[in-house]
Coordinates of C-alpha atoms and ligand atoms in Angstrom, one line a residue:
X84 CA 0.0 0.0 0.0
X85 CA 1.2 3.5 -0.9
X86 CA 1.8 5.5 2.2
X87 CA 1.3 9.3 1.9
X88 CA 1.9 11.9 4.6
X89 CA 0.0 15.2 4.6
X90 CA 1.0 18.3 6.4
X91 CA 0.0 21.9 6.8
X92 CA 2.9 24.4 7.0
X93 CA 3.6 28.1 7.2
X94 CA 0.8 30.6 8.1
X95 CA -2.6 28.9 8.9
X96 CA -5.5 29.5 6.5
X97 CA -9.2 28.5 6.6
X98 CA -9.7 25.5 4.4
X99 CA -6.5 23.7 5.4
X100 CA -8.5 21.3 7.5
X101 CA -10.8 20.6 4.5
X102 CA -7.7 19.9 2.4
X103 CA -6.4 17.4 5.0
X104 CA -9.8 15.8 5.1
X105 CA -9.9 15.4 1.3
X106 CA -6.4 13.9 1.2
X107 CA -7.2 11.5 4.0
X108 CA -10.4 10.3 2.5
X109 CA -9.4 10.3 -1.2
X110 CA -6.2 8.5 -0.1
X111 CA -8.2 5.8 1.7
X112 CA -10.7 5.6 -1.1
X113 CA -7.9 5.0 -3.7
X114 CA -6.3 2.3 -1.6
X115 CA -3.5 4.2 0.2
X116 CA -2.6 4.7 3.8
X117 CA -2.5 8.4 4.9
X118 CA -0.4 9.8 7.7
X119 CA -1.0 13.2 9.3
X120 CA 2.3 15.0 9.9
X121 CA 1.7 17.2 12.9
X122 CA 3.2 20.7 13.4
X123 CA 4.5 21.1 9.8
X124 CA 8.1 20.2 9.1
X125 CA 8.8 19.8 12.8
X126 CA 6.6 16.7 12.8
X127 CA 8.8 15.2 10.1
X128 CA 12.0 16.1 12.1
X129 CA 10.6 14.7 15.4
X130 CA 8.9 11.7 13.8
X131 CA 7.3 9.1 16.1
X132 CA 3.8 10.1 17.2
X133 CA 4.1 13.3 15.1
X134 CA 3.4 11.0 12.1
X135 CA 0.1 9.5 12.8
X136 CA -2.0 7.2 10.7
X137 CA -5.3 8.8 9.9
X138 CA -8.6 7.0 9.5
X139 CA -11.8 8.0 7.7
X140 CA -13.4 9.2 10.9
X141 CA -10.4 11.1 12.2
X142 CA -11.3 14.0 9.9
X143 CA -15.0 13.9 10.5
X144 CA -16.4 17.5 10.8
X145 CA -13.2 19.1 9.4
X146 CA -14.7 20.4 6.2
X147 CA -15.7 23.8 7.5
X148 CA -13.1 24.5 10.2
X149 CA -10.7 27.4 10.3
X150 CA -7.0 27.0 11.1
X151 CA -5.4 23.6 11.0
X152 CA -6.1 20.8 13.4
X153 CA -2.9 19.0 12.6
X154 CA -1.0 22.1 13.5
X155 CA 1.5 24.2 11.7
X156 CA 4.9 25.6 12.7
X157 CA 7.9 27.4 11.4
X158 CA 10.7 24.9 11.6
X159 CA 14.3 26.1 11.5
X160 CA 15.7 22.6 11.7
X161 CA 14.2 21.7 8.3
X162 CA 16.2 24.5 6.7
X163 CA 19.4 22.6 7.7
X164 CA 20.6 19.4 6.1
X165 CA 20.7 17.5 9.4
X166 CA 17.1 18.3 10.0
X167 CA 16.1 17.0 6.6
X168 CA 18.2 13.9 7.2
X169 CA 16.3 13.3 10.4
X170 CA 13.0 13.8 8.5
X171 CA 14.0 11.3 5.8
X172 CA 14.8 8.7 8.5
X173 CA 11.5 9.2 10.2
X174 CA 9.6 8.9 7.0
X175 CA 11.3 5.7 6.0
X176 CA 10.7 4.3 9.5
X177 CA 7.0 4.9 8.8
X178 CA 7.2 3.5 5.2
X179 CA 6.2 6.9 3.8
X180 CA 7.7 8.1 0.5
X181 CA 5.1 10.6 -0.6
X182 CA 4.3 14.0 0.9
X183 CA 1.5 16.4 0.3
X184 CA 2.3 19.8 1.7
X185 CA -0.3 22.5 2.1
X186 CA 1.4 25.8 2.7
X187 CA 2.9 29.0 1.2
X188 CA 5.8 29.5 -1.1
X189 CA 8.3 28.9 1.7
X190 CA 6.9 25.5 2.6
X191 CA 6.7 24.5 -1.1
X192 CA 10.3 25.6 -1.6
X193 CA 11.4 23.4 1.3
X194 CA 9.5 20.5 -0.1
X195 CA 11.2 20.7 -3.5
X196 CA 14.6 21.0 -1.9
X197 CA 13.8 17.8 0.1
X198 CA 12.8 15.9 -3.0
X199 CA 16.0 16.9 -4.8
X200 CA 18.1 15.9 -1.9
X201 CA 16.3 12.7 -1.0
X202 CA 18.5 10.2 -2.9
X203 CA 21.6 11.6 -1.2
X204 CA 19.9 11.6 2.2
X205 CA 18.9 8.0 1.8
X206 CA 22.5 7.1 0.7
X207 CA 23.7 8.8 3.9
X208 CA 21.3 6.9 6.1
X209 CA 22.8 3.7 4.6
X210 CA 26.3 4.9 5.0
X211 CA 25.9 5.8 8.7
X212 CA 24.3 2.4 9.4
X213 CA 20.7 3.6 10.1
X214 CA 19.3 1.4 7.4
X215 CA 20.6 -1.4 5.1
X216 CA 20.5 -1.2 1.3
X217 CA 17.6 -3.7 1.3
X218 CA 15.6 -1.6 3.8
X219 CA 15.8 1.6 1.7
X220 CA 15.3 -0.2 -1.7
X221 CA 11.6 0.7 -1.9
X222 CA 12.3 4.3 -0.9
X223 CA 14.6 5.5 -3.6
X224 CA 12.3 8.4 -4.7
X225 CA 10.3 10.9 -2.8
X226 CA 7.0 12.2 -4.3
X227 CA 6.0 15.7 -3.4
X228 CA 2.8 17.4 -4.3
X229 CA 2.0 21.0 -3.2
X230 CA -1.3 22.6 -2.3
X231 CA -1.3 26.3 -1.7
X232 CA -2.8 27.3 1.6
X233 CA -2.5 31.1 2.2
X234 CA -4.9 33.8 3.1
X235 CA -2.9 36.3 1.0
X236 CA -3.6 34.8 -2.5
X237 CA 0.1 35.4 -3.2
X238 CA 1.0 32.5 -5.4
X239 CA 1.6 32.7 -9.1
X240 CA 0.1 30.1 -11.5
X241 CA -3.1 29.8 -9.6
X242 CA -6.1 32.1 -9.4
X243 CA -6.9 31.3 -5.8
X244 CA -5.1 30.0 -2.8
X245 CA -6.9 28.0 -0.1
X246 CA -8.1 30.5 2.5
X247 CA -8.0 33.8 0.6
X248 CA -11.8 34.0 0.0
X249 CA -12.5 33.2 3.7
X250 CA -10.2 36.0 4.8
X251 CA -11.7 38.4 2.2
X252 CA -15.2 37.6 3.5
X253 CA -14.1 38.3 7.1
X254 CA -12.5 41.6 6.2
X255 CA -15.6 42.7 4.4
X256 CA -17.8 41.8 7.4
X257 CA -15.5 43.8 9.6
X258 CA -15.5 46.8 7.3
X259 CA -19.3 46.7 7.2
X260 CA -19.4 46.8 11.0
X261 CA -17.0 49.8 10.9
X262 CA -19.0 51.5 8.2
X263 CA -22.1 51.5 10.3
X264 CA -20.4 53.5 13.1
X265 CA -18.5 55.6 10.6
X266 CA -21.7 56.7 8.9
X267 CA -23.4 57.3 12.2
X268 CA -20.7 59.6 13.5
X269 CA -19.6 60.9 10.1
X270 CA -16.2 59.5 10.8
X271 CA -13.2 58.3 8.8
X272 CA -11.6 54.9 9.2
X273 CA -8.3 53.7 8.0
X274 CA -8.4 49.9 7.9
X275 CA -5.1 48.0 7.7
X276 CA -5.4 44.5 6.2
X277 CA -3.0 41.6 5.9
X278 CA -1.4 40.3 2.7
X279 CA 2.3 40.6 3.3
X280 CA 3.8 41.7 0.0
X281 CA 0.5 41.0 -1.9
X282 CA -2.3 43.5 -2.3
X283 CA -5.0 41.1 -3.3
X284 CA -6.9 41.2 0.0
X285 CA -6.8 45.0 0.2
X286 CA -7.7 45.5 -3.4
X287 CA -10.6 43.0 -3.3
X288 CA -11.9 44.2 0.1
X289 CA -11.7 47.8 -0.9
X290 CA -13.6 47.1 -4.1
X291 CA -16.2 44.9 -2.4
X292 CA -16.8 47.5 0.4
X293 CA -16.7 50.6 -1.8
X294 CA -13.7 52.2 -0.1
X295 CA -12.8 55.8 -0.9
X296 CA -9.2 54.8 -1.6
X297 CA -6.9 51.7 -1.5
X298 CA -3.2 51.4 -1.1
X299 CA -1.4 48.2 -2.3
X300 CA 2.2 47.3 -3.0
X301 CA 1.8 46.4 -6.7
X302 CA 0.5 49.8 -7.8
X303 CA 2.1 52.5 -5.8
X304 CA 0.8 56.1 -6.3
X305 CA 2.4 57.7 -9.4
X306 CA 3.7 60.8 -7.7
X307 CA 4.9 62.2 -4.4
X308 CA 1.7 64.1 -4.1
X309 CA -0.3 61.0 -3.2
X310 CA -1.3 62.7 0.1
X311 CA -2.8 65.6 -1.7
X312 CA -4.6 63.3 -4.1
X313 CA -6.0 61.3 -1.2
X314 CA -7.3 64.4 0.5
X315 CA -8.9 65.6 -2.7
X316 CA -10.7 62.3 -3.4
X317 CA -12.0 62.0 0.2
X318 CA -13.2 65.6 0.2
X319 CA -14.9 65.2 -3.2
X320 CA -16.8 62.1 -1.9
X321 CA -17.9 64.0 1.2
X322 CA -19.0 67.0 -1.0
X323 CA -21.3 64.6 -2.8
X324 CA -23.0 63.7 0.5
X325 CA -21.0 60.7 1.7
X326 CA -21.1 60.6 5.5
X327 CA -18.3 58.1 6.0
X328 CA -14.7 57.8 4.7
X329 CA -13.0 54.4 4.4
X330 CA -9.4 53.9 3.3
X331 CA -8.0 50.4 3.0
X332 CA -4.2 50.0 3.5
X333 CA -2.4 46.7 2.6
X334 CA 0.2 45.9 5.2
X335 CA 2.8 46.0 2.4
X336 CA 1.6 49.2 0.8
X337 CA 4.3 51.3 -0.8
X338 CA 4.6 54.9 -2.0
X339 CA 6.2 56.0 -5.3
X340 CA 9.7 55.8 -3.8
X341 CA 9.0 52.3 -2.3
X342 CA 8.8 53.5 1.2
X343 CA 6.0 52.0 3.2
X344 CA 2.7 53.8 3.3
X345 CA 1.5 53.5 6.9
X346 CA -1.9 53.8 8.4
X347 CA -0.6 56.6 10.5
X348 CA 0.4 58.6 7.4
X349 CA -3.1 58.1 5.9
X350 CA -4.7 59.1 9.1
X351 CA -2.7 62.3 9.3
X352 CA -4.0 63.2 5.8
X353 CA -7.6 62.7 6.8
X354 CA -7.2 64.6 10.1
X355 CA -5.7 67.5 8.1
X356 CA -9.0 67.8 6.1
X357 CA -10.9 67.9 9.3
X358 CA -12.2 64.3 9.6
X359 CA -12.5 62.6 12.9
X360 CA -10.3 59.6 12.0
X361 CA -9.6 56.2 13.6
X362 CA -7.2 53.4 12.6
X363 CA -8.4 49.8 12.7
X364 CA -5.8 47.2 12.3
X365 CA -7.8 44.0 11.7
X366 CA -5.0 41.6 12.7
X367 CA -5.7 38.0 13.3
X368 CA -9.5 38.0 13.0
X369 CA -8.6 37.9 9.3
X370 CA -7.3 34.4 9.6
X371 CA -10.0 33.0 11.8
X372 CA -13.4 31.6 11.6
X373 CA -14.9 28.9 9.3
X374 CA -14.0 28.5 5.7
X375 CA -16.4 30.0 3.2
X376 CA -18.0 27.6 0.7
X377 CA -15.6 28.4 -2.0
X378 CA -12.6 27.4 0.1
X379 CA -14.2 24.2 1.2
X380 CA -14.8 23.3 -2.4
X381 CA -11.3 24.4 -3.6
X382 CA -9.6 22.4 -0.8
X383 CA -11.7 19.3 -1.5
X384 CA -11.2 19.3 -5.2
X385 CA -7.5 20.0 -4.9
X386 CA -7.0 17.5 -2.1
X387 CA -8.5 14.8 -4.2
X388 CA -6.3 15.8 -7.1
X389 CA -3.2 15.8 -4.9
X390 CA -3.7 12.2 -4.1
X391 CA -4.2 11.3 -7.8
X392 CA -1.1 13.3 -8.6
X393 CA 0.9 11.2 -6.1
X394 CA -0.4 8.0 -7.7
X395 CA 0.5 9.2 -11.2
X396 CA 3.9 10.6 -10.4
X397 CA 7.2 9.1 -11.7
X398 CA 10.8 9.9 -10.7
X399 CA 11.1 11.9 -13.9
X400 CA 8.1 14.2 -13.6
X401 CA 8.7 17.5 -11.8
X402 CA 6.8 18.0 -8.5
X403 CA 3.3 19.4 -9.2
X404 CA 1.5 22.2 -7.5
X405 CA -2.2 21.8 -7.6
X406 CA -3.7 25.1 -8.8
X407 CA -7.0 26.5 -9.9
X408 CA -7.2 28.4 -13.2
X409 CA -10.3 29.6 -14.9
X410 CA -12.5 27.5 -12.5
X411 CA -10.6 24.3 -13.2
X412 CA -8.2 22.3 -11.0
X413 CA -4.8 22.2 -12.8
X414 CA -1.3 20.9 -12.1
X415 CA 1.6 23.2 -12.6
X416 CA 5.3 22.5 -12.0
X417 CA 5.8 23.5 -8.4
X418 CA 9.2 25.1 -8.7
X419 CA 8.2 27.2 -11.7
X420 CA 5.2 28.6 -9.7
X421 CA 7.5 29.4 -6.7
X422 CA 10.0 31.1 -9.0
X423 CA 7.3 33.2 -10.6
X424 CA 6.0 34.2 -7.2
X425 CA 9.5 35.3 -6.1
X426 CA 10.0 37.3 -9.3
X427 CA 7.0 39.5 -8.5
X428 CA 8.7 40.6 -5.2
X429 CA 11.9 41.2 -7.2
X430 CA 10.0 43.3 -9.8
X431 CA 8.5 45.4 -7.1
X432 CA 11.9 45.9 -5.5
X433 CA 13.3 47.0 -8.8
X434 CA 10.4 49.4 -9.4
X435 CA 9.3 47.3 -12.5
X436 CA 5.6 47.7 -11.6
X437 CA 4.2 46.8 -14.9
X438 CA 6.2 43.6 -14.8
X439 CA 5.0 43.0 -11.3
X440 CA 1.3 43.4 -12.3
X441 CA 1.9 41.1 -15.3
X442 CA 3.7 38.4 -13.3
X443 CA 1.0 38.6 -10.7
X444 CA -1.2 37.5 -13.6
X445 CA -3.6 35.5 -11.6
X446 CA -4.1 38.1 -8.9
X447 CA -5.0 41.1 -11.0
X448 CA -6.5 39.5 -14.1
X449 CA -8.5 42.2 -15.8
Ligands
ADP1008 P1 5.1 29.9 4.0 O1 5.0 28.5 3.6 O2 3.7 30.4 4.5 O3 5.7 30.8 2.9 P2 7.5 30.0 5.6 O4 8.3 30.8 4.6 O5 7.6 30.4 7.0 O6 5.9 30.0 5.3 O7 7.9 28.5 5.5 C1 7.4 27.5 6.4 C2 8.4 26.5 6.7 O8 8.9 25.8 5.5 C3 9.7 27.0 7.4 O9 9.5 27.2 8.8 C4 10.7 25.9 7.1 O10 10.5 24.8 7.9 C5 10.2 25.4 5.7 N1 11.0 26.1 4.7 C6 10.9 27.4 4.1 N2 11.8 27.7 3.3 C7 12.7 26.6 3.2 C8 13.9 26.3 2.5 N3 14.4 27.2 1.7 N4 14.5 25.1 2.8 C9 13.9 24.2 3.6 N5 12.8 24.5 4.3 C10 12.2 25.6 4.1

């Protein structure tokens, strides 16, 4: 029986539990044994009870849950070769030679490095006497499949990451709450949202909530006078009878010289035009709560495909990342997607904004 391990790694996202559930159940359905790897890569490095066989009923009720019930962690040991050697040993001890990782670009990079290194790790485990040649014979190749779990929707080659729509929904609910009090008191609110270096959450939330203005990393203001322009826009909206002012600031927002645009700076502008202004940093409520229907579906369809991809993989095929493009589940070479994602950050750093927008194809499709 093929033994597959499934883990969640990096930042938690709603829908990760649904993905684990789909992998466990599709795995069992297709005749495999599935092991839950607890606490991300730390579980592989620690081994033993951190690699737990999962049965059908172990994931009952997981479809809608937020966060991840098998835990996630940042694991420094896995970034070192000795940590990965330990991980390879623990996997072979369990008879596992396939790993489905649900995480962000960091987690998927780690997975790809692990697969490349696997043959040399196995050779070393024979050399140091941990296993005999015969014992490692069935484990000459490691299969890796990536699922993208991230609230930020910050991965190239896929339209959506698992968790992004749940987070967007949460942000919109919060902005609606804030809007009610803003309109009552005729106030201004600056709402800071997550997204790291990606402006998807801010852009989508700002559009869905009808914000007066939105600041994101990928499209910094054209000129130094962004503060004057912001004031002008907000005053114009007020002059047309709007009783509230809402400005959404992505945590990674940048000005035309690539310095951060902070909520404080935005607040100052609004105070200068006479608005009673508050800052709301939404923080971790954006990660929490149940997964919206879309994330449950995405995680389920992709989890099932991840198991199929494991069963269809050969030592010569590159590790796939399961994506979602034009409403279809697709497989893309994992390392290419990670590289594309990193090149967006580089393009922004180098002020090549049009390139950044184009590379972030899936985020800002027009
Ligand atoms: P995310 O997956 O959300 O981008 P991180 O970048 O924090 O989050 O990565 C999560 C974990 O993946 C890290 O704690 C580490 O264990 C592993 N990892 C990340 N990058 C690498 C790498 N270059 N080599 C090996 N492991 C890595």
